[in-house]
Each structure stands twice: as C-alpha cells, then as structure tokens.
PDB file of C-alpha atoms in Angstrom:
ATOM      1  CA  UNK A 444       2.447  -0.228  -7.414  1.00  0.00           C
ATOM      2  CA  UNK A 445      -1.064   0.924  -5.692  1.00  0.00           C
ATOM      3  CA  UNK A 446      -1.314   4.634  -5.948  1.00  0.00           C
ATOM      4  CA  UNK A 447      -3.765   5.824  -2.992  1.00  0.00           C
ATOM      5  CA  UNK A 448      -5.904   8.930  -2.866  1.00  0.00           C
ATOM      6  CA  UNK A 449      -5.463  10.727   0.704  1.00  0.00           C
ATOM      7  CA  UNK A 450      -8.148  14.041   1.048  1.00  0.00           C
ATOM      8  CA  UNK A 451      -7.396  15.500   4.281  1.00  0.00           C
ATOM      9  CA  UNK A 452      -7.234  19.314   4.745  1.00  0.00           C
ATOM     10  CA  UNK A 453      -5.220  18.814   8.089  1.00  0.00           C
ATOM     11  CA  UNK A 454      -1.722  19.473   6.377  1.00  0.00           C
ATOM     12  CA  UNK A 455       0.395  18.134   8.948  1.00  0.00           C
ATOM     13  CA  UNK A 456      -2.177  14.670   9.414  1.00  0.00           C
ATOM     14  CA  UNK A 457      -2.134  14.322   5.615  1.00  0.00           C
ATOM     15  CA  UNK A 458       1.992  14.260   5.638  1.00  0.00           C
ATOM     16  CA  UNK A 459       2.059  12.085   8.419  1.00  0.00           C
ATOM     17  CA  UNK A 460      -0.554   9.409   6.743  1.00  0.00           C
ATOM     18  CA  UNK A 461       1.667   9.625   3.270  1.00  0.00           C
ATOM     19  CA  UNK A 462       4.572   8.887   5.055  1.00  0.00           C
ATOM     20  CA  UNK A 463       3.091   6.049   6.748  1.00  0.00           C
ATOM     21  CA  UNK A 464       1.677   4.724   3.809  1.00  0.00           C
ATOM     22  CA  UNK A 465       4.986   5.180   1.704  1.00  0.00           C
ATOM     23  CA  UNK A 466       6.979   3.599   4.581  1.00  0.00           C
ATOM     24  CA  UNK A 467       5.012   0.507   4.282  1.00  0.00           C
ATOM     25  CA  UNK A 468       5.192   0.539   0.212  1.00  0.00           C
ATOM     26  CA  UNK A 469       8.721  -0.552   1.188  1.00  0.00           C
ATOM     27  CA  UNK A 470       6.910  -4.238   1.175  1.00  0.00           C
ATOM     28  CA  UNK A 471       3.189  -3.333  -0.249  1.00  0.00           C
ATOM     29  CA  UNK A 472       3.984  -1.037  -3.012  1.00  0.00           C
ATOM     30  CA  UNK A 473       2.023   2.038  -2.101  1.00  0.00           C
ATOM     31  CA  UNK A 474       2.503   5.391  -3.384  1.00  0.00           C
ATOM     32  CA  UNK A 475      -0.030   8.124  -1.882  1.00  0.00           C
ATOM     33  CA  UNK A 476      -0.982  11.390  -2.998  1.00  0.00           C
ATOM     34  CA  UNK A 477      -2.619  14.050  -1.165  1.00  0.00           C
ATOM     35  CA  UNK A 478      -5.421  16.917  -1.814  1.00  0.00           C
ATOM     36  CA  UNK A 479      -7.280  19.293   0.409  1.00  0.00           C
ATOM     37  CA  UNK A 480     -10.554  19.341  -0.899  1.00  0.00           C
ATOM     38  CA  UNK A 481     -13.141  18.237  -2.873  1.00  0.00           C
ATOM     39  CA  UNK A 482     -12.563  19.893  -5.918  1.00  0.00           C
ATOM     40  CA  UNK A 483      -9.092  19.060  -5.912  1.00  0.00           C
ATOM     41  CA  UNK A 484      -9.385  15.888  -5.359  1.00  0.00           C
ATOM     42  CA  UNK A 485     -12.083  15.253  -8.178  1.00  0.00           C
ATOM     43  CA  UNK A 486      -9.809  16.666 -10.364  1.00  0.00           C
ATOM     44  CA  UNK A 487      -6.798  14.533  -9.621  1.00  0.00           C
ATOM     45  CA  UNK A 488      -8.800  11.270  -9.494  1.00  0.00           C
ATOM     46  CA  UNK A 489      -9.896  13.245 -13.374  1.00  0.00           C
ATOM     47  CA  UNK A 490      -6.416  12.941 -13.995  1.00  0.00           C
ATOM     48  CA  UNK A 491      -5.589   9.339 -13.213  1.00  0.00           C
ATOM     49  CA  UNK A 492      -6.511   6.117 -11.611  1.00  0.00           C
ATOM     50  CA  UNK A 493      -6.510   5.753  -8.573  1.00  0.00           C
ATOM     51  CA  UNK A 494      -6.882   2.299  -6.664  1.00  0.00           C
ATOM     52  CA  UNK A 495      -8.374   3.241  -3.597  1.00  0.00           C
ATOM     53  CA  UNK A 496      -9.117   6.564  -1.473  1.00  0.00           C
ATOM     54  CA  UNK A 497      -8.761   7.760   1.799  1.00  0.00           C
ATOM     55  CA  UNK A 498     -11.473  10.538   2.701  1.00  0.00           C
ATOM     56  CA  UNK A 499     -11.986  13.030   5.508  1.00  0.00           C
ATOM     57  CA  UNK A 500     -15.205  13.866   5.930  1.00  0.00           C
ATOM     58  CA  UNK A 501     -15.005  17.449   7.470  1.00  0.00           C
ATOM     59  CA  UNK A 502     -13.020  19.140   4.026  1.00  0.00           C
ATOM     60  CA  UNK A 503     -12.958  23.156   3.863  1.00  0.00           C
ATOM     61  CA  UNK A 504     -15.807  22.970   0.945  1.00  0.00           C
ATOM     62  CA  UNK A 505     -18.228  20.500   2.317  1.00  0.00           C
ATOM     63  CA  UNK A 506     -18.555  16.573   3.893  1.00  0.00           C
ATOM     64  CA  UNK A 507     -16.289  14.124   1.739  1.00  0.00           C
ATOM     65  CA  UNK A 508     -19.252  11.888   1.750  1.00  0.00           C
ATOM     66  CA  UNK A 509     -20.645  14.749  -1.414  1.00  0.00           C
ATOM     67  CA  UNK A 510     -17.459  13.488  -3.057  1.00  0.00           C
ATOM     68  CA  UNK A 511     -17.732   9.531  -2.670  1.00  0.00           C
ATOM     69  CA  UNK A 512     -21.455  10.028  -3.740  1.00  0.00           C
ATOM     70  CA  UNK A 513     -20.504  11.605  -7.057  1.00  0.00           C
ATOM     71  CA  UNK A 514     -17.758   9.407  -7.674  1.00  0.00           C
ATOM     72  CA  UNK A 515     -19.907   6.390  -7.120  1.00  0.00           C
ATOM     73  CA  UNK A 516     -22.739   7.862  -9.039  1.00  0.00           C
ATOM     74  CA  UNK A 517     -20.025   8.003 -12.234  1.00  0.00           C
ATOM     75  CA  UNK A 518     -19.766   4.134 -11.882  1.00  0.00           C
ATOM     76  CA  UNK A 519     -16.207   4.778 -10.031  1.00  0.00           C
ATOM     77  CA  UNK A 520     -15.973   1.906  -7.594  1.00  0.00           C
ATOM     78  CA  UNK A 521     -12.106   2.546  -5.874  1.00  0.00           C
ATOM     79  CA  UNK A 522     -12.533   1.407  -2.724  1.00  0.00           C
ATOM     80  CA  UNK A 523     -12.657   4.055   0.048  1.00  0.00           C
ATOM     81  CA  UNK A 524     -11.882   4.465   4.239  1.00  0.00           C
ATOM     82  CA  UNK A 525     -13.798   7.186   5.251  1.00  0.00           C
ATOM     83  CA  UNK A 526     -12.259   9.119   8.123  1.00  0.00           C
ATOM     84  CA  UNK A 527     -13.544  11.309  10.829  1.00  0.00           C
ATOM     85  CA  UNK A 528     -13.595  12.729  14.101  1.00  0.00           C
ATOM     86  CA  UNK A 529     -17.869  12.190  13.995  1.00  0.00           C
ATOM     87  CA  UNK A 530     -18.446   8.056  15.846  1.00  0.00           C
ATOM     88  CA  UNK A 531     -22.307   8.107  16.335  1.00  0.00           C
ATOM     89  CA  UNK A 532     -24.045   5.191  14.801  1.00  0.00           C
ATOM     90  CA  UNK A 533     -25.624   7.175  12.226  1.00  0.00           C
ATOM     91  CA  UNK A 534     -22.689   8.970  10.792  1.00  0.00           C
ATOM     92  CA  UNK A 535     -21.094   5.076  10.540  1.00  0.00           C
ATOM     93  CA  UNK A 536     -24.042   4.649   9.010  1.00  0.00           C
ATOM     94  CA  UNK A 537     -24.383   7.405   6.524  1.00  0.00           C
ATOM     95  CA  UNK A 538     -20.691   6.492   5.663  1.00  0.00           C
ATOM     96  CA  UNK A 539     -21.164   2.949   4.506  1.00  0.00           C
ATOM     97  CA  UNK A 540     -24.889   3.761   3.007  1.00  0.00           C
ATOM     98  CA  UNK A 541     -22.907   6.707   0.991  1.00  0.00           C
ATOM     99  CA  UNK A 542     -20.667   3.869  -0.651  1.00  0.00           C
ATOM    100  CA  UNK A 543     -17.620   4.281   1.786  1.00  0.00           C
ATOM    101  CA  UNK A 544     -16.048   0.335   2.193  1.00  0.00           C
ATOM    102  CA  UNK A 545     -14.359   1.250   5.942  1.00  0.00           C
ATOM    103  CA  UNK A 546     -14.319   3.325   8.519  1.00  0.00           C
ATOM    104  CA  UNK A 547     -12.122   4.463  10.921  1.00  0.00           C
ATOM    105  CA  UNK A 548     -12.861   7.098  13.578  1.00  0.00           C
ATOM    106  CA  UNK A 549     -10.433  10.148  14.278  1.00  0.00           C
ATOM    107  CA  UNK A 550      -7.817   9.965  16.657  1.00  0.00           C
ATOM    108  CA  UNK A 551      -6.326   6.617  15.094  1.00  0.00           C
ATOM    109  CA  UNK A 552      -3.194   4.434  15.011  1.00  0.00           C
ATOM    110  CA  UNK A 553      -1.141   4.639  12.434  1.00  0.00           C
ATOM    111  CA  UNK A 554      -0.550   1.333  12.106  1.00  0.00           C
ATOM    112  CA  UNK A 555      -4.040   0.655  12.217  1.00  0.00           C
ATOM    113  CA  UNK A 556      -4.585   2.989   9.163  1.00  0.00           C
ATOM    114  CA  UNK A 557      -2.030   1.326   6.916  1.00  0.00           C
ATOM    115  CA  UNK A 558      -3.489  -2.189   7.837  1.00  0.00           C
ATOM    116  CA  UNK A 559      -6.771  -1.054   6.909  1.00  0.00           C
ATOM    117  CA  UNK A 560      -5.405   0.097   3.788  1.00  0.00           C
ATOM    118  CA  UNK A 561      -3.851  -2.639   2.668  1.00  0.00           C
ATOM    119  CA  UNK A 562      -7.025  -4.755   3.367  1.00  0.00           C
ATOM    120  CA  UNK A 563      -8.735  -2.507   0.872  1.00  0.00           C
ATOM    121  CA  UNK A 564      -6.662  -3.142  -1.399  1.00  0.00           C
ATOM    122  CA  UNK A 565      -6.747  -6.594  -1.452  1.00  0.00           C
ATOM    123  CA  UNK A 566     -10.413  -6.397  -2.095  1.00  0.00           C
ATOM    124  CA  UNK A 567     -11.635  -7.162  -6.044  1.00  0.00           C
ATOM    125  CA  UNK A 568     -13.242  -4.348  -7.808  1.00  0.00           C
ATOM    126  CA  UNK A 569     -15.704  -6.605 -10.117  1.00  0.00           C
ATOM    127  CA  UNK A 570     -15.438  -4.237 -12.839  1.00  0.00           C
ATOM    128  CA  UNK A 571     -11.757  -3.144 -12.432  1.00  0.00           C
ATOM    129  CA  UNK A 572      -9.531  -4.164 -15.475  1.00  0.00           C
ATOM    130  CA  UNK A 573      -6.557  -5.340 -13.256  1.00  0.00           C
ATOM    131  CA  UNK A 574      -4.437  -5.902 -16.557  1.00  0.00           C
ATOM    132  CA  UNK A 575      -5.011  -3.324 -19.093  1.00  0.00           C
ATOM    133  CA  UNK A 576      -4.727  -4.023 -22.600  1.00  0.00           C
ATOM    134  CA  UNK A 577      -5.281  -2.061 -25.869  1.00  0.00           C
ATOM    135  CA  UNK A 578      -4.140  -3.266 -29.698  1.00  0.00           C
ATOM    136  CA  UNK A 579      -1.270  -5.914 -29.608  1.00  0.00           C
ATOM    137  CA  UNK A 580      -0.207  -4.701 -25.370  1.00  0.00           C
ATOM    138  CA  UNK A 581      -1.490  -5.841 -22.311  1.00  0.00           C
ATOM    139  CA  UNK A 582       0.169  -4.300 -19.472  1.00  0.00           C
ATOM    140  CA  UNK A 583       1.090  -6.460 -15.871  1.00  0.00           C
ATOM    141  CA  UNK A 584       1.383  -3.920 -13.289  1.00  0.00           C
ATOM    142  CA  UNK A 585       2.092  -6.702 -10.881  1.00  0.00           C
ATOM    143  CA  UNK A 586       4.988  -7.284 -12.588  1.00  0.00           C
ATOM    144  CA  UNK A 587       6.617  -4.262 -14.227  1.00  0.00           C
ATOM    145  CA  UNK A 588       5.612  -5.235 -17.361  1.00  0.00           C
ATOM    146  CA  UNK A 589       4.410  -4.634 -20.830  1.00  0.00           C
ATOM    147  CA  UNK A 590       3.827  -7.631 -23.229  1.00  0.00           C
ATOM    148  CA  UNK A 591       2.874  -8.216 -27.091  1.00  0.00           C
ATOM    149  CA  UNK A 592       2.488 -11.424 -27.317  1.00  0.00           C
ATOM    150  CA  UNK A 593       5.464 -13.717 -26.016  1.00  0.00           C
ATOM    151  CA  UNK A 594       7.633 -10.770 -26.145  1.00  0.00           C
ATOM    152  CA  UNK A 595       7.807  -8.332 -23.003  1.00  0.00           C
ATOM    153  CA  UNK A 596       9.772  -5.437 -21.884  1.00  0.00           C
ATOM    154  CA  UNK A 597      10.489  -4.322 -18.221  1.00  0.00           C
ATOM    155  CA  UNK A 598       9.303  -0.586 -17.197  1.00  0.00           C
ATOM    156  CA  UNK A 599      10.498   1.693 -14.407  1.00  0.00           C
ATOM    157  CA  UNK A 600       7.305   2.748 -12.210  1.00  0.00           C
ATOM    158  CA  UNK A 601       7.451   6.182 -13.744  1.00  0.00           C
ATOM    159  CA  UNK A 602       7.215   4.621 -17.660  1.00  0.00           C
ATOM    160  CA  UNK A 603       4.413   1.615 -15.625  1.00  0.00           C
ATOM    161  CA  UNK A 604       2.053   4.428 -14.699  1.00  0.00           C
ATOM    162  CA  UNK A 605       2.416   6.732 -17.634  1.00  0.00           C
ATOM    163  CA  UNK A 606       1.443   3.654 -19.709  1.00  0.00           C
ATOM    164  CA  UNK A 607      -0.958   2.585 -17.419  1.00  0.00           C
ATOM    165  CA  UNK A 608      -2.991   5.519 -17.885  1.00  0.00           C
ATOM    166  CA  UNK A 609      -2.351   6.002 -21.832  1.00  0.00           C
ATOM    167  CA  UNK A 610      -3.472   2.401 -21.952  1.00  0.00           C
ATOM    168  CA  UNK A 611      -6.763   2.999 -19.840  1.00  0.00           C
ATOM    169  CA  UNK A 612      -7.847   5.576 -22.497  1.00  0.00           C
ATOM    170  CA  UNK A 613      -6.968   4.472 -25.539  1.00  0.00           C
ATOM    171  CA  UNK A 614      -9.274   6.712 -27.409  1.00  0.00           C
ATOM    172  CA  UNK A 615      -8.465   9.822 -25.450  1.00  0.00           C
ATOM    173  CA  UNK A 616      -5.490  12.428 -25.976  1.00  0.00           C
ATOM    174  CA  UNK A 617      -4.057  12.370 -22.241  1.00  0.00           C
ATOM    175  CA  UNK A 618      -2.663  16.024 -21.176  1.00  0.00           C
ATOM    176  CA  UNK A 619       1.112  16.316 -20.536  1.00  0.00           C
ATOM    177  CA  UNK A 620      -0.099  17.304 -16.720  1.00  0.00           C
ATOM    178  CA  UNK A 621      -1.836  13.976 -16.402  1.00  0.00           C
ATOM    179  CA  UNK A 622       0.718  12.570 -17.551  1.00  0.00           C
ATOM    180  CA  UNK A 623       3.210  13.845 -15.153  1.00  0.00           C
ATOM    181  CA  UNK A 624       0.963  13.408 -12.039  1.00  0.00           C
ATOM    182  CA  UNK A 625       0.290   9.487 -13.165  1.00  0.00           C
ATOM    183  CA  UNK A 626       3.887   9.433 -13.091  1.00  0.00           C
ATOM    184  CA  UNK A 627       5.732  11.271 -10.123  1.00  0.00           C
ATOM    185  CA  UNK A 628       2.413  11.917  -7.751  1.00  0.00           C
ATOM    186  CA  UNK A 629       0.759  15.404  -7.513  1.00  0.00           C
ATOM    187  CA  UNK A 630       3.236  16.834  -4.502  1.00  0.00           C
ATOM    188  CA  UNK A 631       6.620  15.618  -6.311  1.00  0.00           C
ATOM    189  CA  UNK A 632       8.087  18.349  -8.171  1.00  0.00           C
ATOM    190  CA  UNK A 633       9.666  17.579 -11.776  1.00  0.00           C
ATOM    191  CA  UNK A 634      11.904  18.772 -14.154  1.00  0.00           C
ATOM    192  CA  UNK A 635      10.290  20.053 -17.657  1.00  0.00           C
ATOM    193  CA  UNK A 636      12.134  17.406 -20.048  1.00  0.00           C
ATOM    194  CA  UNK A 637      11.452  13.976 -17.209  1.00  0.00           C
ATOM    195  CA  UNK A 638       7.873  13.373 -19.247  1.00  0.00           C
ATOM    196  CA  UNK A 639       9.626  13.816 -22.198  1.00  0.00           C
ATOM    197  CA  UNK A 640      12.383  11.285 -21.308  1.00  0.00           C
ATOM    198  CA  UNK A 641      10.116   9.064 -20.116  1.00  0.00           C
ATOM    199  CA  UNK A 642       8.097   9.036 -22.963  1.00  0.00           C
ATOM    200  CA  UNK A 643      11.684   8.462 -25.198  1.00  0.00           C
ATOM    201  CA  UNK A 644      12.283   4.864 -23.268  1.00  0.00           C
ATOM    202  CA  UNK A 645       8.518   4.181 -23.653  1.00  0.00           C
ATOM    203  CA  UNK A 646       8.552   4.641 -27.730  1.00  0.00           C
ATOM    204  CA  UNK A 647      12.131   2.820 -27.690  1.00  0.00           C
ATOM    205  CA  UNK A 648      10.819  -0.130 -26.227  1.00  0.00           C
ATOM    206  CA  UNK A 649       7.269  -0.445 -27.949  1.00  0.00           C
ATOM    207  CA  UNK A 650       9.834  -0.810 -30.803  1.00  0.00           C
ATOM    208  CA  UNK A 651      11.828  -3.502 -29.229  1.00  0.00           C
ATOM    209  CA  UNK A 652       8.754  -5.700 -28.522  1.00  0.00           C
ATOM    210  CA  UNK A 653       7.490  -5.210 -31.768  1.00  0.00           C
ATOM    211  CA  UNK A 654       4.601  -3.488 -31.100  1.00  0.00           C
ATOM    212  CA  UNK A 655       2.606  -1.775 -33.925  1.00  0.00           C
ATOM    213  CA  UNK A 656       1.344   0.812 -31.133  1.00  0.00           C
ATOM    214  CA  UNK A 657       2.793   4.406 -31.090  1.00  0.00           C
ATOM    215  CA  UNK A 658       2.597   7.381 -28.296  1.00  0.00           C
ATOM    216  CA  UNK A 659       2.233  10.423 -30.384  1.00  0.00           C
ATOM    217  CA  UNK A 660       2.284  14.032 -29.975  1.00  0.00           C
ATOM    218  CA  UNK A 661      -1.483  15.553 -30.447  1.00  0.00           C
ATOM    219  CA  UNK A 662       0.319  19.125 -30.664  1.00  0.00           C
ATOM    220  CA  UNK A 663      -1.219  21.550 -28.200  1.00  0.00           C
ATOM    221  CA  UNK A 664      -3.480  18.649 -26.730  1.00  0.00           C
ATOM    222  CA  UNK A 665      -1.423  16.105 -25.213  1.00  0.00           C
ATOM    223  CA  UNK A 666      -0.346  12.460 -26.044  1.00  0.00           C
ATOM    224  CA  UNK A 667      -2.092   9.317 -26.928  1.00  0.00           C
ATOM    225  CA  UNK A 668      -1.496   5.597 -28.238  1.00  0.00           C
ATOM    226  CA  UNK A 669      -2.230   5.467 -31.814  1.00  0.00           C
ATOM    227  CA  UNK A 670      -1.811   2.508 -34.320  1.00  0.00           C
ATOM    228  CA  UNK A 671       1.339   2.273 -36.796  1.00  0.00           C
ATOM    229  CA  UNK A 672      -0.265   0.095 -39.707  1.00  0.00           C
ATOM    230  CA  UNK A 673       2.651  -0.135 -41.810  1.00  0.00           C
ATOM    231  CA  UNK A 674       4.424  -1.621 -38.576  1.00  0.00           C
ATOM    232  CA  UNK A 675       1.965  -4.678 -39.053  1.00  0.00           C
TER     233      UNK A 675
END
C-alpha cells in the first residue's frame, strides 16, 4: 500500500483530498495522511516513510516550498505535487526549481488530483529500496509479504507497515508512536494494546518462517529488530 503525505491547512480541502485519495486506494492502494503545517509535517515524514507528498504552498508557518527544500537537502527524494492558488510562470517555476515533481494550480478536479497522484507514484525513486531487507528478511510490500529465504508469511497492512518501518532502520530503536502512526495513519485513533497485538502476530510469525530476527522491547525507548544467535 502507498501511504501519501497531504499538507494542507484548509481542513475541509485536506478531508476532501484524503477521501478522494482513499476512495481510489479501493484499486491503487493509497492510504493518505494529513498535517497542517510545516513542522508537523516534518515530523510525521520523521516518523515514517512516506512514498510521495502532496504540498500546499501557502501553510500557516511559511511557503511549503521551505519544507520540500529541506527535505530534499536531507537526500529525501519522495516525489511531490506542489499545490497552490499562485499560476504565474515564475511560481511554476520556483516550484519545480525547489525540487517539486508536479504541479497543479488551485481550484482543481478531483479527479485530476488523484490521476496525478497515481502518476507519481509510478515514477522510480533511483535510490528508493522498493524491497527492504535486513538479516535473513526481505520484505515485498507489493505483495503482503515477508520472506526468509523460500519460506514466507502473509501480513495484514497494519503488521506490513510496522515492519516496513522496523526494517528501514534496522539499527535504530523505533518509538511506540512511530510505530502506531506507520501503522493506522496519524488521524486514525487507536486503542492502547492494537501496537501491542500487532507486534504479538509479528514475533509469532518471524518464528514460523524461521527467522533468527527478533522485535524487542528497548524499555522506555521503543522497539527494534535485533538478532537471536542461538536461533541460527
């Protein structure tokens, strides 16, 4: 499933565009979250990846381009549709020039928006590891699946992008927040023991693949994939 980045301080816009975008994950497999800013939205895209973002340009603490320039600058190369109510030449301009991919002028079709989307997506990121892998798993989001070796186990989209992320930072202790937004969006609200649950199934079927990977609990940090060696 893609997971989208909308920032769009226009509340009633920003549920529109997730709904449109969720309607069409019916077929595409889109999931969208939404922020308000650009401080929120640097720290959700902190929290997990994202595979591409949707940016207003006119956000309550300054121009989105400020954000697409820093995450650009930090080698982050999601692609990005710029939005915006501003359709001079030069503001195009300064969009594409600030590492935006598209752009797509304020008042739009929805349709339009999702098409554009999807295009985006469809683009390669050179650099973009479209199959994570870390130890003895590789993980095939395309598929729902996590493999060691010729042995593979199907995952439910929460347990895909939990493991997604753990499996993107391999070296790091991933917060239980992170965790939870990776897994049920930023906007959906959850119940304290679903990461907990979902994090049971996950170590139940590392064991059934025979995995020598483990998700442990780094008490008071967070969670992280660490090696079993006396499961080699």
């Amino acid at each position: 499933m893609s997971r989208i980045l909308l920032v769009e301080d226009h509340d009633r816009l920003a549920r529109l565009m997730c709904k449109g975008l969720e309607a069409a994950g019916i077929a595409a497999g889109i999931a969208a979250d939404a922020a308000g800013r650009i401080d929120s939205a640097w720290a959700a895209i902190q929290q997990m990846p994202y595979d591409a973002l949707i940016l207003d340009r006119g956000l309550p603490d300054g121009d989105g381009l400020v954000l697409l320039q820093r995450l650009r600058k930090a080698g982050l190369g999601m692609p990005c549709l710029v939005l915006t109510a501003r359709d001079a030449l030069h503001d195009r301009v300064q969009g594409l020039e600030a590492g935006a991919d598209d752009y797509l002028p304020k008042p739009f079709a929805m349709d339009e928006m999702v098409a554009r989307v999807r295009a985006l997506l469809r683009r390669p990121v050179a650099f973009q590891q479209l199959d994570p892998s870390h130890g003895d798993l590789t993980l095939r989001p395309a598929a729902g699946v996590l493999c060691r070796g010729d042995q593979s186990v199907t995952l439910a989209p929460a347990e895909l992008h939990i493991m997604e992320l753990l499996l993107h930072r391999p070296k790091e202790v991933v917060r239980r927040s992170a965790l939870e937004a990776a897994a049920w969006g930023l906007s959906e609200a959850v119940t304290p023991n679903a990461l907990d649950v979902a994090l049971h199934r996950l170590r139940r079927k590392l064991l059934a693949i025979g995995s020598c990977q483990r998700i442990v609990n780094v008490r008071g940090l967070g969670y992280a994939l660490r090696e079993d060696v006396a499961a080699e």
